[in-house]
mmCIF file with all atom_site columns, C-alpha atoms in Angstrom:
data_model
loop_
_atom_site.group_PDB
_atom_site.id
_atom_site.type_symbol
_atom_site.label_atom_id
_atom_site.label_alt_id
_atom_site.label_comp_id
_atom_site.label_asym_id
_atom_site.label_entity_id
_atom_site.label_seq_id
_atom_site.pdbx_PDB_ins_code
_atom_site.Cartn_x
_atom_site.Cartn_y
_atom_site.Cartn_z
_atom_site.occupancy
_atom_site.B_iso_or_equiv
_atom_site.pdbx_formal_charge
_atom_site.auth_seq_id
_atom_site.auth_comp_id
_atom_site.auth_asym_id
_atom_site.auth_atom_id
_atom_site.pdbx_PDB_model_num
ATOM 1   C CA . MET A 1 1   ? -3.033  -4.485  14.752  1.00 45.00 ? 71  MET A CA 1
ATOM 2   C CA . ASN A 1 2   ? -5.370  -6.647  12.674  1.00 48.00 ? 72  ASN A CA 1
ATOM 3   C CA . ASP A 1 3   ? -5.095  -10.313 13.670  1.00 63.00 ? 73  ASP A CA 1
ATOM 4   C CA . GLN A 1 4   ? -4.707  -11.309 9.995   1.00 70.00 ? 74  GLN A CA 1
ATOM 5   C CA . SER A 1 5   ? -1.219  -9.764  9.782   1.00 72.00 ? 75  SER A CA 1
ATOM 6   C CA . HIS A 1 6   ? 0.490   -13.090 10.519  1.00 70.00 ? 76  HIS A CA 1
ATOM 7   C CA . LEU A 1 7   ? -1.301  -14.712 7.562   1.00 64.00 ? 77  LEU A CA 1
ATOM 8   C CA . TRP A 1 8   ? -0.245  -11.926 5.196   1.00 63.00 ? 78  TRP A CA 1
ATOM 9   C CA . SER A 1 9   ? 3.298   -12.154 6.555   1.00 68.00 ? 79  SER A CA 1
ATOM 10  C CA . ARG A 1 10  ? 3.294   -15.834 5.649   1.00 71.00 ? 80  ARG A CA 1
ATOM 11  C CA . ALA A 1 11  ? 1.934   -14.999 2.151   1.00 62.00 ? 81  ALA A CA 1
ATOM 12  C CA . ALA A 1 12  ? 4.875   -12.615 1.574   1.00 65.00 ? 82  ALA A CA 1
ATOM 13  C CA . ALA A 1 13  ? 7.201   -15.484 0.646   1.00 65.00 ? 83  ALA A CA 1
ATOM 14  C CA . THR A 1 14  ? 5.187   -16.440 -2.445  1.00 64.00 ? 84  THR A CA 1
ATOM 15  C CA . TYR A 1 15  ? 3.439   -13.134 -3.127  1.00 58.00 ? 85  TYR A CA 1
ATOM 16  C CA . GLU A 1 16  ? 4.449   -12.875 -6.801  1.00 60.00 ? 86  GLU A CA 1
ATOM 17  C CA . GLN A 1 17  ? 3.115   -16.363 -7.581  1.00 54.00 ? 87  GLN A CA 1
ATOM 18  C CA . ASP A 1 18  ? -0.175  -15.817 -5.747  1.00 47.00 ? 88  ASP A CA 1
ATOM 19  C CA . PHE A 1 19  ? -1.158  -12.332 -6.939  1.00 54.00 ? 89  PHE A CA 1
ATOM 20  C CA . ILE A 1 20  ? -1.408  -10.537 -10.268 1.00 52.00 ? 90  ILE A CA 1
ATOM 21  C CA . ASP A 1 21  ? 1.124   -7.690  -10.432 1.00 60.00 ? 91  ASP A CA 1
ATOM 22  C CA . PRO A 1 22  ? -0.591  -4.535  -11.776 1.00 61.00 ? 92  PRO A CA 1
ATOM 23  C CA . TYR A 1 23  ? 2.811   -2.987  -12.577 1.00 62.00 ? 93  TYR A CA 1
ATOM 24  C CA . LEU A 1 24  ? 3.999   -5.538  -15.141 1.00 60.00 ? 94  LEU A CA 1
ATOM 25  C CA . PRO A 1 25  ? 4.662   -4.213  -18.657 1.00 67.00 ? 95  PRO A CA 1
ATOM 26  C CA . GLY A 1 26  ? 1.577   -4.482  -20.808 1.00 66.00 ? 96  GLY A CA 1
ATOM 27  C CA . VAL A 1 27  ? -0.879  -4.323  -17.896 1.00 61.00 ? 97  VAL A CA 1
ATOM 28  C CA . ARG A 1 28  ? -3.269  -1.401  -18.382 1.00 67.00 ? 98  ARG A CA 1
ATOM 29  C CA . ASN A 1 29  ? -2.947  0.602   -15.177 1.00 71.00 ? 99  ASN A CA 1
ATOM 30  C CA . PRO A 1 30  ? -4.551  4.060   -14.811 1.00 80.00 ? 100 PRO A CA 1
ATOM 31  C CA . LEU A 1 31  ? -2.537  4.677   -11.644 1.00 83.00 ? 101 LEU A CA 1
ATOM 32  C CA . LEU A 1 32  ? 0.771   5.407   -13.372 1.00 85.00 ? 102 LEU A CA 1
ATOM 33  C CA . PRO A 1 33  ? -0.370  8.414   -15.469 1.00 87.00 ? 103 PRO A CA 1
ATOM 34  C CA . ALA A 1 34  ? -2.229  9.812   -12.451 1.00 91.00 ? 104 ALA A CA 1
ATOM 35  C CA . LEU A 1 35  ? 0.958   9.599   -10.363 1.00 91.00 ? 105 LEU A CA 1
ATOM 36  C CA . GLU A 1 36  ? 2.891   11.401  -13.110 1.00 90.00 ? 106 GLU A CA 1
ATOM 37  C CA . GLU A 1 37  ? 0.442   14.304  -12.848 1.00 93.00 ? 107 GLU A CA 1
ATOM 38  C CA . LEU A 1 38  ? 0.749   14.513  -9.054  1.00 94.00 ? 108 LEU A CA 1
ATOM 39  C CA . ALA A 1 39  ? 4.528   14.023  -8.861  1.00 93.00 ? 109 ALA A CA 1
ATOM 40  C CA . ASP A 1 40  ? 6.588   16.533  -6.900  1.00 91.00 ? 110 ASP A CA 1
ATOM 41  C CA . PRO A 1 41  ? 10.199  15.317  -6.501  1.00 90.00 ? 111 PRO A CA 1
ATOM 42  C CA . GLN A 1 42  ? 11.229  18.539  -4.748  1.00 90.00 ? 112 GLN A CA 1
ATOM 43  C CA . LYS A 1 43  ? 8.854   18.490  -1.792  1.00 91.00 ? 113 LYS A CA 1
ATOM 44  C CA . GLY A 1 44  ? 6.065   15.968  -2.157  1.00 95.00 ? 114 GLY A CA 1
ATOM 45  C CA . THR A 1 45  ? 5.331   13.146  0.251   1.00 98.00 ? 115 THR A CA 1
ATOM 46  C CA . ALA A 1 46  ? 3.531   10.030  -0.965  1.00 98.00 ? 116 ALA A CA 1
ATOM 47  C CA . ALA A 1 47  ? 2.493   6.874   0.851   1.00 98.00 ? 117 ALA A CA 1
ATOM 48  C CA . ASP A 1 48  ? 1.853   3.382   -0.462  1.00 98.00 ? 118 ASP A CA 1
ATOM 49  C CA . LEU A 1 49  ? -0.849  2.159   1.903   1.00 97.00 ? 119 LEU A CA 1
ATOM 50  C CA . GLY A 1 50  ? -0.739  -1.611  2.066   1.00 95.00 ? 120 GLY A CA 1
ATOM 51  C CA . CYS A 1 51  ? 2.569   -1.698  0.209   1.00 96.00 ? 121 CYS A CA 1
ATOM 52  C CA . GLY A 1 52  ? 2.887   -5.489  0.332   1.00 92.00 ? 122 GLY A CA 1
ATOM 53  C CA . VAL A 1 53  ? 6.286   -6.544  -0.998  1.00 93.00 ? 123 VAL A CA 1
ATOM 54  C CA . GLY A 1 54  ? 6.848   -3.055  -2.420  1.00 95.00 ? 124 GLY A CA 1
ATOM 55  C CA . PRO A 1 55  ? 6.328   -3.153  -6.214  1.00 92.00 ? 125 PRO A CA 1
ATOM 56  C CA . LEU A 1 56  ? 5.041   0.440   -6.283  1.00 94.00 ? 126 LEU A CA 1
ATOM 57  C CA . LEU A 1 57  ? 7.887   1.911   -4.206  1.00 97.00 ? 127 LEU A CA 1
ATOM 58  C CA . PRO A 1 58  ? 10.473  2.092   -7.046  1.00 95.00 ? 128 PRO A CA 1
ATOM 59  C CA . ILE A 1 59  ? 7.833   3.907   -9.110  1.00 93.00 ? 129 ILE A CA 1
ATOM 60  C CA . LEU A 1 60  ? 7.002   6.415   -6.348  1.00 96.00 ? 130 LEU A CA 1
ATOM 61  C CA . SER A 1 61  ? 10.591  7.033   -5.236  1.00 97.00 ? 131 SER A CA 1
ATOM 62  C CA . PRO A 1 62  ? 11.819  9.196   -8.152  1.00 96.00 ? 132 PRO A CA 1
ATOM 63  C CA . HIS A 1 63  ? 8.539   11.134  -8.261  1.00 95.00 ? 133 HIS A CA 1
ATOM 64  C CA . PHE A 1 64  ? 8.387   12.296  -4.638  1.00 97.00 ? 134 PHE A CA 1
ATOM 65  C CA . ARG A 1 65  ? 10.881  13.694  -2.154  1.00 97.00 ? 135 ARG A CA 1
ATOM 66  C CA . HIS A 1 66  ? 9.680   11.332  0.586   1.00 98.00 ? 136 HIS A CA 1
ATOM 67  C CA . VAL A 1 67  ? 7.848   8.001   0.260   1.00 98.00 ? 137 VAL A CA 1
ATOM 68  C CA . ILE A 1 68  ? 6.247   6.133   3.141   1.00 98.00 ? 138 ILE A CA 1
ATOM 69  C CA . ALA A 1 69  ? 5.623   2.398   2.760   1.00 98.00 ? 139 ALA A CA 1
ATOM 70  C CA . VAL A 1 70  ? 2.840   1.209   5.064   1.00 98.00 ? 140 VAL A CA 1
ATOM 71  C CA . ASP A 1 71  ? 1.735   -2.339  5.751   1.00 96.00 ? 141 ASP A CA 1
ATOM 72  C CA . PHE A 1 72  ? 0.314   -4.142  8.774   1.00 94.00 ? 142 PHE A CA 1
ATOM 73  C CA . ALA A 1 73  ? 2.208   -7.369  8.049   1.00 93.00 ? 143 ALA A CA 1
ATOM 74  C CA . GLU A 1 74  ? 5.845   -7.423  9.106   1.00 95.00 ? 144 GLU A CA 1
ATOM 75  C CA . GLY A 1 75  ? 6.629   -10.153 6.563   1.00 94.00 ? 145 GLY A CA 1
ATOM 76  C CA . MET A 1 76  ? 5.495   -7.890  3.736   1.00 92.00 ? 146 MET A CA 1
ATOM 77  C CA . LEU A 1 77  ? 7.516   -4.951  5.087   1.00 97.00 ? 147 LEU A CA 1
ATOM 78  C CA . LYS A 1 78  ? 10.594  -7.158  5.407   1.00 97.00 ? 148 LYS A CA 1
ATOM 79  C CA . ARG A 1 79  ? 10.378  -8.139  1.722   1.00 95.00 ? 149 ARG A CA 1
ATOM 80  C CA . ALA A 1 80  ? 9.713   -4.528  0.702   1.00 97.00 ? 150 ALA A CA 1
ATOM 81  C CA . ARG A 1 81  ? 12.755  -3.319  2.682   1.00 97.00 ? 151 ARG A CA 1
ATOM 82  C CA . GLU A 1 82  ? 14.957  -5.946  1.003   1.00 96.00 ? 152 GLU A CA 1
ATOM 83  C CA . GLN A 1 83  ? 13.736  -5.108  -2.497  1.00 94.00 ? 153 GLN A CA 1
ATOM 84  C CA . CYS A 1 84  ? 13.986  -1.349  -1.969  1.00 96.00 ? 154 CYS A CA 1
ATOM 85  C CA . ARG A 1 85  ? 17.150  -1.016  0.114   1.00 96.00 ? 155 ARG A CA 1
ATOM 86  C CA . ALA A 1 86  ? 18.742  1.228   -2.557  1.00 97.00 ? 156 ALA A CA 1
ATOM 87  C CA . LEU A 1 87  ? 15.887  3.767   -2.300  1.00 97.00 ? 157 LEU A CA 1
ATOM 88  C CA . ALA A 1 88  ? 17.129  6.311   0.238   1.00 97.00 ? 158 ALA A CA 1
ATOM 89  C CA . ASN A 1 89  ? 13.895  8.332   0.373   1.00 98.00 ? 159 ASN A CA 1
ATOM 90  C CA . VAL A 1 90  ? 11.618  5.453   1.447   1.00 98.00 ? 160 VAL A CA 1
ATOM 91  C CA . GLU A 1 91  ? 10.510  5.038   5.067   1.00 98.00 ? 161 GLU A CA 1
ATOM 92  C CA . PHE A 1 92  ? 8.771   1.854   6.269   1.00 98.00 ? 162 PHE A CA 1
ATOM 93  C CA . LEU A 1 93  ? 5.995   1.842   8.881   1.00 98.00 ? 163 LEU A CA 1
ATOM 94  C CA . ARG A 1 94  ? 3.990   -1.027  10.301  1.00 97.00 ? 164 ARG A CA 1
ATOM 95  C CA . LEU A 1 95  ? 0.488   0.362   10.697  1.00 97.00 ? 165 LEU A CA 1
ATOM 96  C CA . ALA A 1 96  ? -3.070  -0.813  10.183  1.00 95.00 ? 166 ALA A CA 1
ATOM 97  C CA . LEU A 1 97  ? -4.942  1.173   7.548   1.00 95.00 ? 167 LEU A CA 1
ATOM 98  C CA . THR A 1 98  ? -7.630  1.825   10.139  1.00 95.00 ? 168 THR A CA 1
ATOM 99  C CA . ASP A 1 99  ? -5.146  3.771   12.284  1.00 95.00 ? 169 ASP A CA 1
ATOM 100 C CA . LEU A 1 100 ? -2.778  6.017   10.334  1.00 98.00 ? 170 LEU A CA 1
ATOM 101 C CA . ALA A 1 101 ? -2.529  8.598   13.158  1.00 98.00 ? 171 ALA A CA 1
ATOM 102 C CA . PRO A 1 102 ? 1.296   8.907   12.830  1.00 98.00 ? 172 PRO A CA 1
ATOM 103 C CA . LEU A 1 103 ? 0.723   10.171  9.280   1.00 98.00 ? 173 LEU A CA 1
ATOM 104 C CA . ALA A 1 104 ? -1.962  12.756  10.134  1.00 98.00 ? 174 ALA A CA 1
ATOM 105 C CA . GLY A 1 105 ? -1.714  15.716  7.779   1.00 98.00 ? 175 GLY A CA 1
ATOM 106 C CA . ARG A 1 106 ? 1.607   14.575  6.275   1.00 97.00 ? 176 ARG A CA 1
ATOM 107 C CA . LEU A 1 107 ? 0.681   13.198  2.846   1.00 98.00 ? 177 LEU A CA 1
ATOM 108 C CA . ASP A 1 108 ? 0.374   14.946  -0.489  1.00 97.00 ? 178 ASP A CA 1
ATOM 109 C CA . VAL A 1 109 ? -0.558  11.665  -2.172  1.00 97.00 ? 179 VAL A CA 1
ATOM 110 C CA . ALA A 1 110 ? -1.889  8.434   -0.672  1.00 98.00 ? 180 ALA A CA 1
ATOM 111 C CA . VAL A 1 111 ? -2.103  5.314   -2.828  1.00 97.00 ? 181 VAL A CA 1
ATOM 112 C CA . ALA A 1 112 ? -3.916  2.077   -1.985  1.00 95.00 ? 182 ALA A CA 1
ATOM 113 C CA . VAL A 1 113 ? -3.738  -0.716  -4.543  1.00 89.00 ? 183 VAL A CA 1
ATOM 114 C CA . ASN A 1 114 ? -5.825  -3.788  -3.668  1.00 83.00 ? 184 ASN A CA 1
ATOM 115 C CA . SER A 1 115 ? -5.198  -3.125  0.016   1.00 88.00 ? 185 SER A CA 1
ATOM 116 C CA . LEU A 1 116 ? -8.650  -2.020  1.140   1.00 85.00 ? 186 LEU A CA 1
ATOM 117 C CA . VAL A 1 117 ? -9.721  -5.633  1.663   1.00 78.00 ? 187 VAL A CA 1
ATOM 118 C CA . LEU A 1 118 ? -11.267 -5.358  5.100   1.00 77.00 ? 188 LEU A CA 1
ATOM 119 C CA . PRO A 1 119 ? -13.586 -7.839  6.809   1.00 73.00 ? 189 PRO A CA 1
ATOM 120 C CA . ASP A 1 120 ? -16.473 -5.422  7.352   1.00 81.00 ? 190 ASP A CA 1
ATOM 121 C CA . VAL A 1 121 ? -17.841 -2.109  6.199   1.00 83.00 ? 191 VAL A CA 1
ATOM 122 C CA . GLY A 1 122 ? -17.089 -0.463  9.551   1.00 90.00 ? 192 GLY A CA 1
ATOM 123 C CA . GLU A 1 123 ? -13.383 -1.214  9.172   1.00 90.00 ? 193 GLU A CA 1
ATOM 124 C CA . LEU A 1 124 ? -13.412 0.006   5.582   1.00 89.00 ? 194 LEU A CA 1
ATOM 125 C CA . GLU A 1 125 ? -15.034 3.247   6.703   1.00 93.00 ? 195 GLU A CA 1
ATOM 126 C CA . ALA A 1 126 ? -12.454 3.633   9.490   1.00 94.00 ? 196 ALA A CA 1
ATOM 127 C CA . ALA A 1 127 ? -9.647  3.075   6.979   1.00 95.00 ? 197 ALA A CA 1
ATOM 128 C CA . LEU A 1 128 ? -11.029 5.668   4.561   1.00 95.00 ? 198 LEU A CA 1
ATOM 129 C CA . ARG A 1 129 ? -11.396 8.194   7.401   1.00 97.00 ? 199 ARG A CA 1
ATOM 130 C CA . SER A 1 130 ? -7.842  7.456   8.457   1.00 97.00 ? 200 SER A CA 1
ATOM 131 C CA . VAL A 1 131 ? -6.558  7.972   4.907   1.00 97.00 ? 201 VAL A CA 1
ATOM 132 C CA . TYR A 1 132 ? -8.440  11.267  4.661   1.00 97.00 ? 202 TYR A CA 1
ATOM 133 C CA . ALA A 1 133 ? -6.917  12.456  7.960   1.00 98.00 ? 203 ALA A CA 1
ATOM 134 C CA . ALA A 1 134 ? -3.416  11.588  6.705   1.00 98.00 ? 204 ALA A CA 1
ATOM 135 C CA . LEU A 1 135 ? -3.778  13.861  3.670   1.00 98.00 ? 205 LEU A CA 1
ATOM 136 C CA . ARG A 1 136 ? -2.649  17.478  3.692   1.00 97.00 ? 206 ARG A CA 1
ATOM 137 C CA . PRO A 1 137 ? -5.255  20.002  2.539   1.00 96.00 ? 207 PRO A CA 1
ATOM 138 C CA . GLY A 1 138 ? -5.526  19.552  -1.227  1.00 95.00 ? 208 GLY A CA 1
ATOM 139 C CA . GLY A 1 139 ? -3.910  16.103  -1.045  1.00 96.00 ? 209 GLY A CA 1
ATOM 140 C CA . SER A 1 140 ? -4.963  13.286  -3.351  1.00 96.00 ? 210 SER A CA 1
ATOM 141 C CA . PHE A 1 141 ? -6.011  9.706   -2.725  1.00 96.00 ? 211 PHE A CA 1
ATOM 142 C CA . LEU A 1 142 ? -5.578  7.184   -5.541  1.00 94.00 ? 212 LEU A CA 1
ATOM 143 C CA . GLY A 1 143 ? -7.118  3.797   -4.992  1.00 90.00 ? 213 GLY A CA 1
ATOM 144 C CA . ILE A 1 144 ? -7.565  0.637   -6.970  1.00 83.00 ? 214 ILE A CA 1
ATOM 145 C CA . VAL A 1 145 ? -10.327 -1.470  -5.483  1.00 74.00 ? 215 VAL A CA 1
ATOM 146 C CA . PRO A 1 146 ? -9.561  -5.164  -5.095  1.00 62.00 ? 216 PRO A CA 1
ATOM 147 C CA . ALA A 1 147 ? -10.629 -7.492  -7.842  1.00 58.00 ? 217 ALA A CA 1
ATOM 148 C CA . MET A 1 148 ? -12.689 -10.531 -6.961  1.00 59.00 ? 218 MET A CA 1
ATOM 149 C CA . ASP A 1 149 ? -9.580  -12.746 -6.905  1.00 61.00 ? 219 ASP A CA 1
ATOM 150 C CA . ALA A 1 150 ? -8.205  -10.674 -4.033  1.00 57.00 ? 220 ALA A CA 1
ATOM 151 C CA . VAL A 1 151 ? -11.496 -10.907 -2.165  1.00 60.00 ? 221 VAL A CA 1
ATOM 152 C CA . HIS A 1 152 ? -11.550 -14.687 -2.654  1.00 62.00 ? 222 HIS A CA 1
ATOM 153 C CA . TYR A 1 153 ? -7.947  -14.943 -1.442  1.00 63.00 ? 223 TYR A CA 1
ATOM 154 C CA . TYR A 1 154 ? -8.759  -12.903 1.647   1.00 60.00 ? 224 TYR A CA 1
ATOM 155 C CA . THR A 1 155 ? -11.720 -15.208 2.328   1.00 64.00 ? 225 THR A CA 1
ATOM 156 C CA . MET A 1 156 ? -9.407  -18.209 2.077   1.00 66.00 ? 226 MET A CA 1
ATOM 157 C CA . LEU A 1 157 ? -7.059  -16.596 4.601   1.00 66.00 ? 227 LEU A CA 1
ATOM 158 C CA . LEU A 1 158 ? -9.963  -16.344 7.015   1.00 64.00 ? 228 LEU A CA 1
ATOM 159 C CA . VAL A 1 159 ? -10.813 -20.023 6.505   1.00 59.00 ? 229 VAL A CA 1
#
């Protein structure tokens, strides 16, 4: 497990004050229409990779039969579990994005929003390979690449 998980767990307490929420009303977000097109509430399985405190989970839940919330920081997963306790079809897993072996071939849709902030290109490549391996044939990966503010925040965590 990445040694930065304890720092992200600590950031979970003030996550909403420290990060811009791409799901707020009025925020232009191309992810939501794309999810609508891929939705399959009868049989589909989607994963929020790097779910953080879980803002995407209530959006995914009605659109897919099974939703898997993945984060490497237990503090983030704890907040996500609390906020999403009424969502019966959501499963929570503590995994690094570089090792999604338990999800191999299980996902119809994988989503990563500002979570591919990795310290080096080798780790990013490992994470992308891991995401690809988690997808079923014909599965889709939707990603929003971190903005510079997220990169700066990550750098500050390292300092």
